[in-house]
N, CA and C of each residue as an Amber inpcrd file, in Angstrom:
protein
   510
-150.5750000  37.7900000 -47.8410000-149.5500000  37.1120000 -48.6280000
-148.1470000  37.5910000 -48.2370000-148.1150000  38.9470000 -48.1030000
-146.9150000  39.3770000 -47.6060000-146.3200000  38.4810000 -46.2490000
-147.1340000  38.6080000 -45.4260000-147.1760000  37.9900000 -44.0080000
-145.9650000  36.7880000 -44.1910000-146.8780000  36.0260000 -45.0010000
-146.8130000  34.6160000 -45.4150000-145.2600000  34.2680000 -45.8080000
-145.0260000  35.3970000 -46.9930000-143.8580000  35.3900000 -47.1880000
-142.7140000  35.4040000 -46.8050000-142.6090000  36.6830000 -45.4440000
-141.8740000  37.0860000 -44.4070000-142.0580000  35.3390000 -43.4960000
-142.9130000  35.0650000 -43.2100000-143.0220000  33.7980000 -42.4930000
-142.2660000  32.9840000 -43.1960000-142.1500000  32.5200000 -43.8970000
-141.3540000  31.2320000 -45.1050000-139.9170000  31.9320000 -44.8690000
-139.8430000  33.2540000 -45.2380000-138.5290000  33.5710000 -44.9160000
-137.7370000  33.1010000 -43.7060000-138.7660000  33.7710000 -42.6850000
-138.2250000  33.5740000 -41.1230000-137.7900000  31.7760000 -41.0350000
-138.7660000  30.6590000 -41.1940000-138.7520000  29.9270000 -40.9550000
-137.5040000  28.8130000 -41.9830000-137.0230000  29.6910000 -43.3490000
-136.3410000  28.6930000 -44.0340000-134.7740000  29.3260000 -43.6620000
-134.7130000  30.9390000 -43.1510000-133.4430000  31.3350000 -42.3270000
-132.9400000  30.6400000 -41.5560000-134.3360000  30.0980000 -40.3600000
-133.5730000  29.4670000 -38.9850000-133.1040000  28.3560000 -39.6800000
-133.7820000  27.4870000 -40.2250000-133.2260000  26.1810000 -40.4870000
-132.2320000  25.9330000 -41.1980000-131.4040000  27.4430000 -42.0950000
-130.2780000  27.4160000 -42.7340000-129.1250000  26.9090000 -41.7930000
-129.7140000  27.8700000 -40.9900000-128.6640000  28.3320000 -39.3680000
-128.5130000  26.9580000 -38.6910000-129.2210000  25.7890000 -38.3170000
-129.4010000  24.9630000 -37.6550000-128.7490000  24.1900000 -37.8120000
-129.0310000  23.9970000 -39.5770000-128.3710000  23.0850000 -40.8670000
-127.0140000  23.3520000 -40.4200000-125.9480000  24.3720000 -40.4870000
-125.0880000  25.0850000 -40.6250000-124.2720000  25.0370000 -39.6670000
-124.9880000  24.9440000 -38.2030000-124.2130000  24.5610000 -36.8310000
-124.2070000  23.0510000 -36.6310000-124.7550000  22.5850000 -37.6490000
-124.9380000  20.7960000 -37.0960000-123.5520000  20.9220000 -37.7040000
-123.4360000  20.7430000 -39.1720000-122.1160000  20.4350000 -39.9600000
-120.6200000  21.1090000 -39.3160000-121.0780000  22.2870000 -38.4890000
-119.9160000  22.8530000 -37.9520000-119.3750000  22.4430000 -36.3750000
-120.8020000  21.4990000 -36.0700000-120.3990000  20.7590000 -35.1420000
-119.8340000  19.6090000 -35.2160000-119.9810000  19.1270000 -36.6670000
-119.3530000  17.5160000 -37.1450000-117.7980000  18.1760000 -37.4460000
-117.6160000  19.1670000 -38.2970000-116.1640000  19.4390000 -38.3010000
-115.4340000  19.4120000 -36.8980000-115.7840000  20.4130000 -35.9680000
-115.0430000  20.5200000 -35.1600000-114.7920000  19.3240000 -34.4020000
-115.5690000  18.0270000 -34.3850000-115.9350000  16.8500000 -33.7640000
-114.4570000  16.5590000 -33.2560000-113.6380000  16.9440000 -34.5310000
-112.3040000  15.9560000 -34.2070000-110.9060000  16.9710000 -33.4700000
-111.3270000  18.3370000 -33.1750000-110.8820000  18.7900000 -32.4660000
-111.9870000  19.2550000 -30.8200000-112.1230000  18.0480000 -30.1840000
-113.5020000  18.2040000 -29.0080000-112.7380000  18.8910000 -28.4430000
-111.4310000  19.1430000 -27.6220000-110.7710000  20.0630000 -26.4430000
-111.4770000  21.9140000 -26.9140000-110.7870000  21.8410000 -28.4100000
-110.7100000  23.1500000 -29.0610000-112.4660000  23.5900000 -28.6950000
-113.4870000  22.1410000 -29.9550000-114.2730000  22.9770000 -29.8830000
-115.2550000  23.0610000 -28.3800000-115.0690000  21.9690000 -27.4360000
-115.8260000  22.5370000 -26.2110000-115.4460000  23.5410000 -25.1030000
-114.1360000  23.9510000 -25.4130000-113.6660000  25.3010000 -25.1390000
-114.9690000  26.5320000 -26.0130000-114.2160000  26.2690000 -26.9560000
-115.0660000  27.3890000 -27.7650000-116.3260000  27.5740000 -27.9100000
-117.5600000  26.5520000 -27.3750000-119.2130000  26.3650000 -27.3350000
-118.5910000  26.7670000 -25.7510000-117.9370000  26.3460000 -24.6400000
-118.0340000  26.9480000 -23.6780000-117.7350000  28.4830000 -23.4650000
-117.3670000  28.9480000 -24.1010000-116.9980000  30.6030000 -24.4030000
-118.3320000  31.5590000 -25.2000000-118.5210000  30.5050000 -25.8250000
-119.5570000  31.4500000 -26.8190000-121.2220000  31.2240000 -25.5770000
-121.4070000  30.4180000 -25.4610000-122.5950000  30.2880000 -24.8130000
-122.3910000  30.6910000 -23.1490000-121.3980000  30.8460000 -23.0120000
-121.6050000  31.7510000 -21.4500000-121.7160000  33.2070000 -21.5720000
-120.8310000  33.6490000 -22.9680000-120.9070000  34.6260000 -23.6170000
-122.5550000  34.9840000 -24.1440000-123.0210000  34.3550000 -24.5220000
-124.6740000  34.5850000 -25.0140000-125.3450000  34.3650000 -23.9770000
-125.2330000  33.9590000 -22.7810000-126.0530000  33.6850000 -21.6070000
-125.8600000  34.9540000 -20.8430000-124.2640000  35.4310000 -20.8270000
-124.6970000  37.1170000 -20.4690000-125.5150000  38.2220000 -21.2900000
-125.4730000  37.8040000 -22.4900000-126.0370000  38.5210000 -22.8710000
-127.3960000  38.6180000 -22.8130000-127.4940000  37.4610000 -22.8220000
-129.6320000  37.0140000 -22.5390000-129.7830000  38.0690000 -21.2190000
-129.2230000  37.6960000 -20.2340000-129.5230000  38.1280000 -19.1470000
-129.4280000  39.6680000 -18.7460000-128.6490000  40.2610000 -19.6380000
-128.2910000  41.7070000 -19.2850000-128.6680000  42.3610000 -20.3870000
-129.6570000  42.8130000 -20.4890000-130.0680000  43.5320000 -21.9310000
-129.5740000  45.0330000 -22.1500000-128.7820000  45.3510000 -20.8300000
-128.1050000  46.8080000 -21.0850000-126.9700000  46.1870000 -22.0700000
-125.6970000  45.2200000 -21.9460000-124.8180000  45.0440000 -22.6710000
-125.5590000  44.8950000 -24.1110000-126.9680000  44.1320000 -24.8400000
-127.2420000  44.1680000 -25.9250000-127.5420000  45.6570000 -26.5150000
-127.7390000  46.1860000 -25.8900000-128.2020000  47.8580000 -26.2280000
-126.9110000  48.7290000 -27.1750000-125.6910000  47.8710000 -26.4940000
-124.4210000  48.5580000 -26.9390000-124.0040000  47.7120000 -28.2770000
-124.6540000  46.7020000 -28.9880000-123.8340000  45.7730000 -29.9710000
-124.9040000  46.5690000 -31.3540000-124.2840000  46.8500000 -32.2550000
-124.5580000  47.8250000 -33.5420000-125.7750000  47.6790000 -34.0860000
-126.5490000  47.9090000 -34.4320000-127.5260000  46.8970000 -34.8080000
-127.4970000  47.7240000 -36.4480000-127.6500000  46.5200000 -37.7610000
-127.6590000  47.0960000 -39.4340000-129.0360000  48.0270000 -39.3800000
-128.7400000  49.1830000 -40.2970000-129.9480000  49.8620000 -40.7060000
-130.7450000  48.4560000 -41.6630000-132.2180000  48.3420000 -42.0790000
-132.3690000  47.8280000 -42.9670000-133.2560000  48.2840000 -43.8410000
-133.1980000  48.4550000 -45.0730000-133.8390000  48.8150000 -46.1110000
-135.1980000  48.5050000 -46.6060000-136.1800000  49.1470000 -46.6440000
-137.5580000  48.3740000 -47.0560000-137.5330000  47.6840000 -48.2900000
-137.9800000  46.7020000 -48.7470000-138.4020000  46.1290000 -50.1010000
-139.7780000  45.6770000 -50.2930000-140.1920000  46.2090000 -51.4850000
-141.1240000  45.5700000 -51.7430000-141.5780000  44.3570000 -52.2660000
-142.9260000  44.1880000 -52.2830000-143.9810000  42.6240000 -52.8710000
-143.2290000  41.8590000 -52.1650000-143.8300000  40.4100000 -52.5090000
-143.5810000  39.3480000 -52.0170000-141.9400000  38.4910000 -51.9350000
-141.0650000  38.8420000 -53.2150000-139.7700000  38.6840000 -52.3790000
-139.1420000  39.4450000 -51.2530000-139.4180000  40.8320000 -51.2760000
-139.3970000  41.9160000 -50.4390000-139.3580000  40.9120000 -49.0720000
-140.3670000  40.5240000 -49.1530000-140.7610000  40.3550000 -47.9800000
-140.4270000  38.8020000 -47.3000000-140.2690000  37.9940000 -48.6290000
-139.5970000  36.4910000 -48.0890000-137.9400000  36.7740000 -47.7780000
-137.3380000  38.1500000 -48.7270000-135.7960000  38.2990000 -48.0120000
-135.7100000  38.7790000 -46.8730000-136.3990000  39.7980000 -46.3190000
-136.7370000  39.9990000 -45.3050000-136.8110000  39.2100000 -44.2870000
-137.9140000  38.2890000 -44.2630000-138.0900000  37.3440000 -43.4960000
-137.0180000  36.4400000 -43.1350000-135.8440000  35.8600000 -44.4990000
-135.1490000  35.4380000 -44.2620000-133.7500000  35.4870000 -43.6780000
-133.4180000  37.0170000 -43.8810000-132.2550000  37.5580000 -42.9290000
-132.8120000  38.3600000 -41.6880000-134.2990000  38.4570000 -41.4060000
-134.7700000  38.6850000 -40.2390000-134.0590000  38.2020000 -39.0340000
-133.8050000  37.0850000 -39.1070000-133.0480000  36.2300000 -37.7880000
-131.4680000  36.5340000 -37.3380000-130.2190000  36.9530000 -38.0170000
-129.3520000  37.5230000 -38.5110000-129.5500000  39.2460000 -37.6940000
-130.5480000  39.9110000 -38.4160000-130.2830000  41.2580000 -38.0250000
-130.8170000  41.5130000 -36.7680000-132.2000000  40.4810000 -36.1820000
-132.3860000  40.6690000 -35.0330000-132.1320000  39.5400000 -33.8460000
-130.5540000  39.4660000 -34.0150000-129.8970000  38.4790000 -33.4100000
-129.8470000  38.8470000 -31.9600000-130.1260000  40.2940000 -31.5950000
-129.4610000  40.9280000 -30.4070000-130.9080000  40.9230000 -29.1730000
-131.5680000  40.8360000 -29.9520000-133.1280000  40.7070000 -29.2820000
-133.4250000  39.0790000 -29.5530000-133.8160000  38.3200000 -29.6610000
-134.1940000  37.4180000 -29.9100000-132.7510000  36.0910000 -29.2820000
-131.1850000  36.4810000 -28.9740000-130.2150000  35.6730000 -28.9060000
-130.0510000  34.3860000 -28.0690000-130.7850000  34.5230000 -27.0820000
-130.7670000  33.4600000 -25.7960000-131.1550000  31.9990000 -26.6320000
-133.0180000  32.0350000 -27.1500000-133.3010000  30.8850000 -27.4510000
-133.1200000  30.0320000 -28.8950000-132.2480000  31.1800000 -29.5310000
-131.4980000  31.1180000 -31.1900000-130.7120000  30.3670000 -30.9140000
-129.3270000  31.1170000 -30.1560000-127.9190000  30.6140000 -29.8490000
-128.0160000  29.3060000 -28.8320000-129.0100000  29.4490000 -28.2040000
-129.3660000  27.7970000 -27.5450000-129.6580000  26.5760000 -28.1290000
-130.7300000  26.6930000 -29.5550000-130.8130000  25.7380000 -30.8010000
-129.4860000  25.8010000 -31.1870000-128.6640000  26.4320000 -31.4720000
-127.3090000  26.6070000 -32.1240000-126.3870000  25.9300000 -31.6980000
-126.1690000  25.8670000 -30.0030000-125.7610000  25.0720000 -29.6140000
-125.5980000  24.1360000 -29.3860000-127.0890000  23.5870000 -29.3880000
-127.5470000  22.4280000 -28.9850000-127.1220000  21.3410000 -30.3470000
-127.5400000  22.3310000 -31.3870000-127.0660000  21.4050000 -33.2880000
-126.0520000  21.0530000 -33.6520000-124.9000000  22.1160000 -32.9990000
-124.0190000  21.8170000 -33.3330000-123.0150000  20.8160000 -32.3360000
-123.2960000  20.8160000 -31.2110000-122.6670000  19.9710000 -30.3990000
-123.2370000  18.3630000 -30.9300000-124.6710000  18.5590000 -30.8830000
-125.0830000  16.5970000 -31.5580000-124.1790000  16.4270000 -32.9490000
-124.1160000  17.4860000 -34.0430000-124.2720000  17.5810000 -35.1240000
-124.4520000  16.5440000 -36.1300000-125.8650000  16.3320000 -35.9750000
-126.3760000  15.7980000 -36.6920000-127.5680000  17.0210000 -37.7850000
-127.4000000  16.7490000 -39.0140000-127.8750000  17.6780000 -39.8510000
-129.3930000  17.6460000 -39.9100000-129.9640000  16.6020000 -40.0020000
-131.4900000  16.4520000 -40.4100000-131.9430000  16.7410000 -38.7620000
-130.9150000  16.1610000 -37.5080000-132.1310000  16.8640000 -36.4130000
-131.9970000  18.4450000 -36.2070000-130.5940000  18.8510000 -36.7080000
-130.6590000  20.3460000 -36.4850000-131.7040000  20.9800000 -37.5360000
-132.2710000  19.9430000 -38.5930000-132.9870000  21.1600000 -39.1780000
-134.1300000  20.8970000 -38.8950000-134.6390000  19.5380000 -38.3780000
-135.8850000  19.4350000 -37.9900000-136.1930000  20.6560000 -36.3020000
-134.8390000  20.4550000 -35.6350000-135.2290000  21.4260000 -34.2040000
-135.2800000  22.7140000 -34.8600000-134.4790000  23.0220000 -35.3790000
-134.9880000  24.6430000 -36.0930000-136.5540000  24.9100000 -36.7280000
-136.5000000  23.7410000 -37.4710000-137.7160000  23.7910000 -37.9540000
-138.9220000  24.9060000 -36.9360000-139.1650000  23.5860000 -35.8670000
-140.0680000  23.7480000 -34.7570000-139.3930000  25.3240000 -34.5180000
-138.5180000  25.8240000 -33.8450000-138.1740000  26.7010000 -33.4330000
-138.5740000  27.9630000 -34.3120000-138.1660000  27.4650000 -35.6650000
-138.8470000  28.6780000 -37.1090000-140.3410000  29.1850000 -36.6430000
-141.1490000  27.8480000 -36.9380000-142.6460000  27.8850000 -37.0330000
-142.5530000  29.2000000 -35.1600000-142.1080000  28.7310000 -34.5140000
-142.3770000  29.5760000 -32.8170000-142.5790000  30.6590000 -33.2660000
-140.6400000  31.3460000 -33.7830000-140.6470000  32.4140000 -34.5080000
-141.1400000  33.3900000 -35.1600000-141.4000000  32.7830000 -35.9330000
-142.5060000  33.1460000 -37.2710000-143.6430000  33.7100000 -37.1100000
-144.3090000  32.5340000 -36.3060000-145.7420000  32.3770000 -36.1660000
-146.3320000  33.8080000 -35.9170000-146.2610000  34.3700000 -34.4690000
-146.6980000  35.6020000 -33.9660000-146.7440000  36.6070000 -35.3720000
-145.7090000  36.5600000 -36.1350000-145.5240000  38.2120000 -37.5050000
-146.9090000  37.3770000 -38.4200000-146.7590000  35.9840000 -38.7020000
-147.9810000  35.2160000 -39.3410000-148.9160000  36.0350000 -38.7070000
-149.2180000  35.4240000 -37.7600000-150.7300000  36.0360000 -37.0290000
-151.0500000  37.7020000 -37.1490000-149.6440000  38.1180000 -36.8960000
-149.4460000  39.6960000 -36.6110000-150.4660000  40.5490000 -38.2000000
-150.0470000  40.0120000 -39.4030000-150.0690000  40.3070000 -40.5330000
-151.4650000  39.7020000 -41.2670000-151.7980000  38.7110000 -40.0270000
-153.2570000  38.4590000 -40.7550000-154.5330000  38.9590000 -39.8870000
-154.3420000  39.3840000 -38.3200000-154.7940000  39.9510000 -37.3870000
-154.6040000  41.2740000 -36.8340000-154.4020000  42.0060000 -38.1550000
-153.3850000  43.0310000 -37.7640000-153.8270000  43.7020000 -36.1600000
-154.8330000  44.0770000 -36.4300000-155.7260000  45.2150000 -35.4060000
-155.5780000  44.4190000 -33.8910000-156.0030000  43.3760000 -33.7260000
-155.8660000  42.3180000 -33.0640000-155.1190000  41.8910000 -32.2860000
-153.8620000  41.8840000 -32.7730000-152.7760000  41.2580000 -32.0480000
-151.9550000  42.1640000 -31.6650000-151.7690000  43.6090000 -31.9670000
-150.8880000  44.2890000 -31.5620000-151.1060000  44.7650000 -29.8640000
-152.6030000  44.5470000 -29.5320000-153.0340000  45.1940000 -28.1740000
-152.3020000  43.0050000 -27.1830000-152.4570000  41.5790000 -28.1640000
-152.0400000  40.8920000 -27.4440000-150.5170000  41.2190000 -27.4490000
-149.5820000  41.3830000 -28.1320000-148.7020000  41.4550000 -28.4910000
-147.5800000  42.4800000 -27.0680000-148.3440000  43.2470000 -26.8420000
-147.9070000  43.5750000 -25.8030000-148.2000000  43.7300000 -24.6720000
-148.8540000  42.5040000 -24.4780000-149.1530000  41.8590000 -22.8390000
-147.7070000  40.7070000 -22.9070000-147.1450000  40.1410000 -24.2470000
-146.5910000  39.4540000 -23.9490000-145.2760000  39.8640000 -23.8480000
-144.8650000  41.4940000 -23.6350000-143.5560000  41.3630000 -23.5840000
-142.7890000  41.1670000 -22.2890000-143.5520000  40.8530000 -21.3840000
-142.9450000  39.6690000 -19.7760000-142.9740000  38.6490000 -20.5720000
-143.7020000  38.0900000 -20.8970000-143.1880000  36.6420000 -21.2270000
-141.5660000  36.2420000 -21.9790000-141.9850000  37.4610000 -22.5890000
-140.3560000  37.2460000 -23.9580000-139.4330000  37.5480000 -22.9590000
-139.5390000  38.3360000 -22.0710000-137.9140000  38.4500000 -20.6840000
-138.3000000  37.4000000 -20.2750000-139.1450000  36.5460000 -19.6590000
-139.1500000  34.9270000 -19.1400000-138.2820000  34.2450000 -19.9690000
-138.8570000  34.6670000 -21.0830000-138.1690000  33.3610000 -22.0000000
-136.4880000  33.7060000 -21.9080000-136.1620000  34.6930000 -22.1000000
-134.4900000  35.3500000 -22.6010000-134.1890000  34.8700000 -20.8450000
-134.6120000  35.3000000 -19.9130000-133.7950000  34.9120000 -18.6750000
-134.1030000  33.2930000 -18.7780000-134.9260000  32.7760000 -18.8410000
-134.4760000  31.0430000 -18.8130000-133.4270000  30.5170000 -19.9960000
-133.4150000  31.6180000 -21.0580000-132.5110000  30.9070000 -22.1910000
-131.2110000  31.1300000 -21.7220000-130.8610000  32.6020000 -20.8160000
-129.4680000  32.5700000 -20.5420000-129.2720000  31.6680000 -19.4000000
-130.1980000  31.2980000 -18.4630000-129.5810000  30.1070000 -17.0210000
-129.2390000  29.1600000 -18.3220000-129.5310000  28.6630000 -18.9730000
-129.9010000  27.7780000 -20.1300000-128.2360000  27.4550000 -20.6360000
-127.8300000  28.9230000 -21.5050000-126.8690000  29.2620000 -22.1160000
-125.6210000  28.8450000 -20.9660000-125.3400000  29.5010000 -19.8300000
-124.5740000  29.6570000 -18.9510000-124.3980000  28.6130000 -18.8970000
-125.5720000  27.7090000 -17.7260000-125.1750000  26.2080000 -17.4740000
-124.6690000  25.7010000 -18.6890000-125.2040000  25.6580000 -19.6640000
-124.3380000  24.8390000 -21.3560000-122.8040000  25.3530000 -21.2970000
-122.6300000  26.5290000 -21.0180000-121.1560000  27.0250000 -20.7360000
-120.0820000  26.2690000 -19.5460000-121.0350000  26.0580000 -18.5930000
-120.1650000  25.8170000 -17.5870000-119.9980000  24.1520000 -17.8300000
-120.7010000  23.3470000 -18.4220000-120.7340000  21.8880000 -18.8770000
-119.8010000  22.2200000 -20.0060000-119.7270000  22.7880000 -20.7960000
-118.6700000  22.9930000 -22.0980000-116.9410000  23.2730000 -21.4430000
-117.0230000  24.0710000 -20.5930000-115.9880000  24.2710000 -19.7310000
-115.0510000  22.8700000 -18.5430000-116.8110000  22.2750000 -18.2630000
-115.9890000  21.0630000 -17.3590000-115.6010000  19.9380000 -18.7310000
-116.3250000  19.7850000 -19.6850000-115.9950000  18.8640000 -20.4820000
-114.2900000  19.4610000 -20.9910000-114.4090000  20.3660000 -21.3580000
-113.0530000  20.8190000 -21.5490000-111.7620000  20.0650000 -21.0920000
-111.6960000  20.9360000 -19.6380000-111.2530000  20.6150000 -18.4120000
-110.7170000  18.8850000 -17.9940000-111.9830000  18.2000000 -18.7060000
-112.1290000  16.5380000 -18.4960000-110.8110000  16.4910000 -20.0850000
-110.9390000  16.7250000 -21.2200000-110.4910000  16.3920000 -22.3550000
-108.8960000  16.5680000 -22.2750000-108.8510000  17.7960000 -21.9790000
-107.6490000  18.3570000 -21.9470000-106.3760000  18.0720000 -21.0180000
């Protein structure tokens, strides 16, 4: 149940976030120079970071506090995404980008959605398989650098298209 909870958390966080960059992509809509400058800054900016995990080593990371039972564990879950922004940033800040540039609200929360459940899922499994998954769990940590180096080519190129759109506006 705990699991479960932390899962609902994880998964109703991202989609806050998704929600949150769509609408902040409809504001900025009417300044496009400003804001595809600024998605071109931030996401070349997060694409180095995907890629160089010595620079994430240096960004602060919050102590966090245990809580118990089942809200314990759905708050948890839900500022989970937030505190482990520095590990996880490539394929976060890539949904982020992606929401807020369409910004449209219901698809940013439906793509988060999907992206939540990704998220989530593994601590789901983790918490109901305990014994189980910790020996899969770390066969997959190549995969998770696969994933962070394709999210920063990912990030970058989105940077350098944010930059020529710029460039075109301005």
């Amino acid at each position: 149940m705990l699991s479960l909870a932390f899962f609902i958390g994880v998964v109703l966080g991202i989609v806050a976030l998704g929600v949150t960059a769509s609408y902040i992509g409809r504001l900025f809509v009417r300044w496009s120079y400003e804001f595809a400058l600024l998605t071109a800054i931030f996401s070349a900016g997060a694409g180095v970071l995907a890629l160089v995990p010595r620079l994430r080593e240096r960004i602060w990371r919050p102590e966090i506090d245990q809580r118990g039972g089942l809200s314990g564990a759905f708050l948890y879950g839900s500022i989970f995404t937030f505190a482990t922004v520095t590990t996880g940033a490539g394929p976060l800040l890539l949904l982020l980008t992606i929401t807020a540039a369409i910004g449209k609200p219901l698809y940013g929360a439906m793509l988060s959605l999907f992206y939540g459940f990704g998220r989530g899922l593994p601590f789901l499994l983790m918490g109901i398989f305990a014994g189980r998954v910790g020996a899969w769990l770390a066969r997959m940590e190549t995969a998770r650098r696969v994933a962070e180096i394709a999210s920063g080519v990912a990030l970058l190129a989105i940077g350098v298209y944010f930059f020529w759109l710029a460039s075109k506006i301005g």
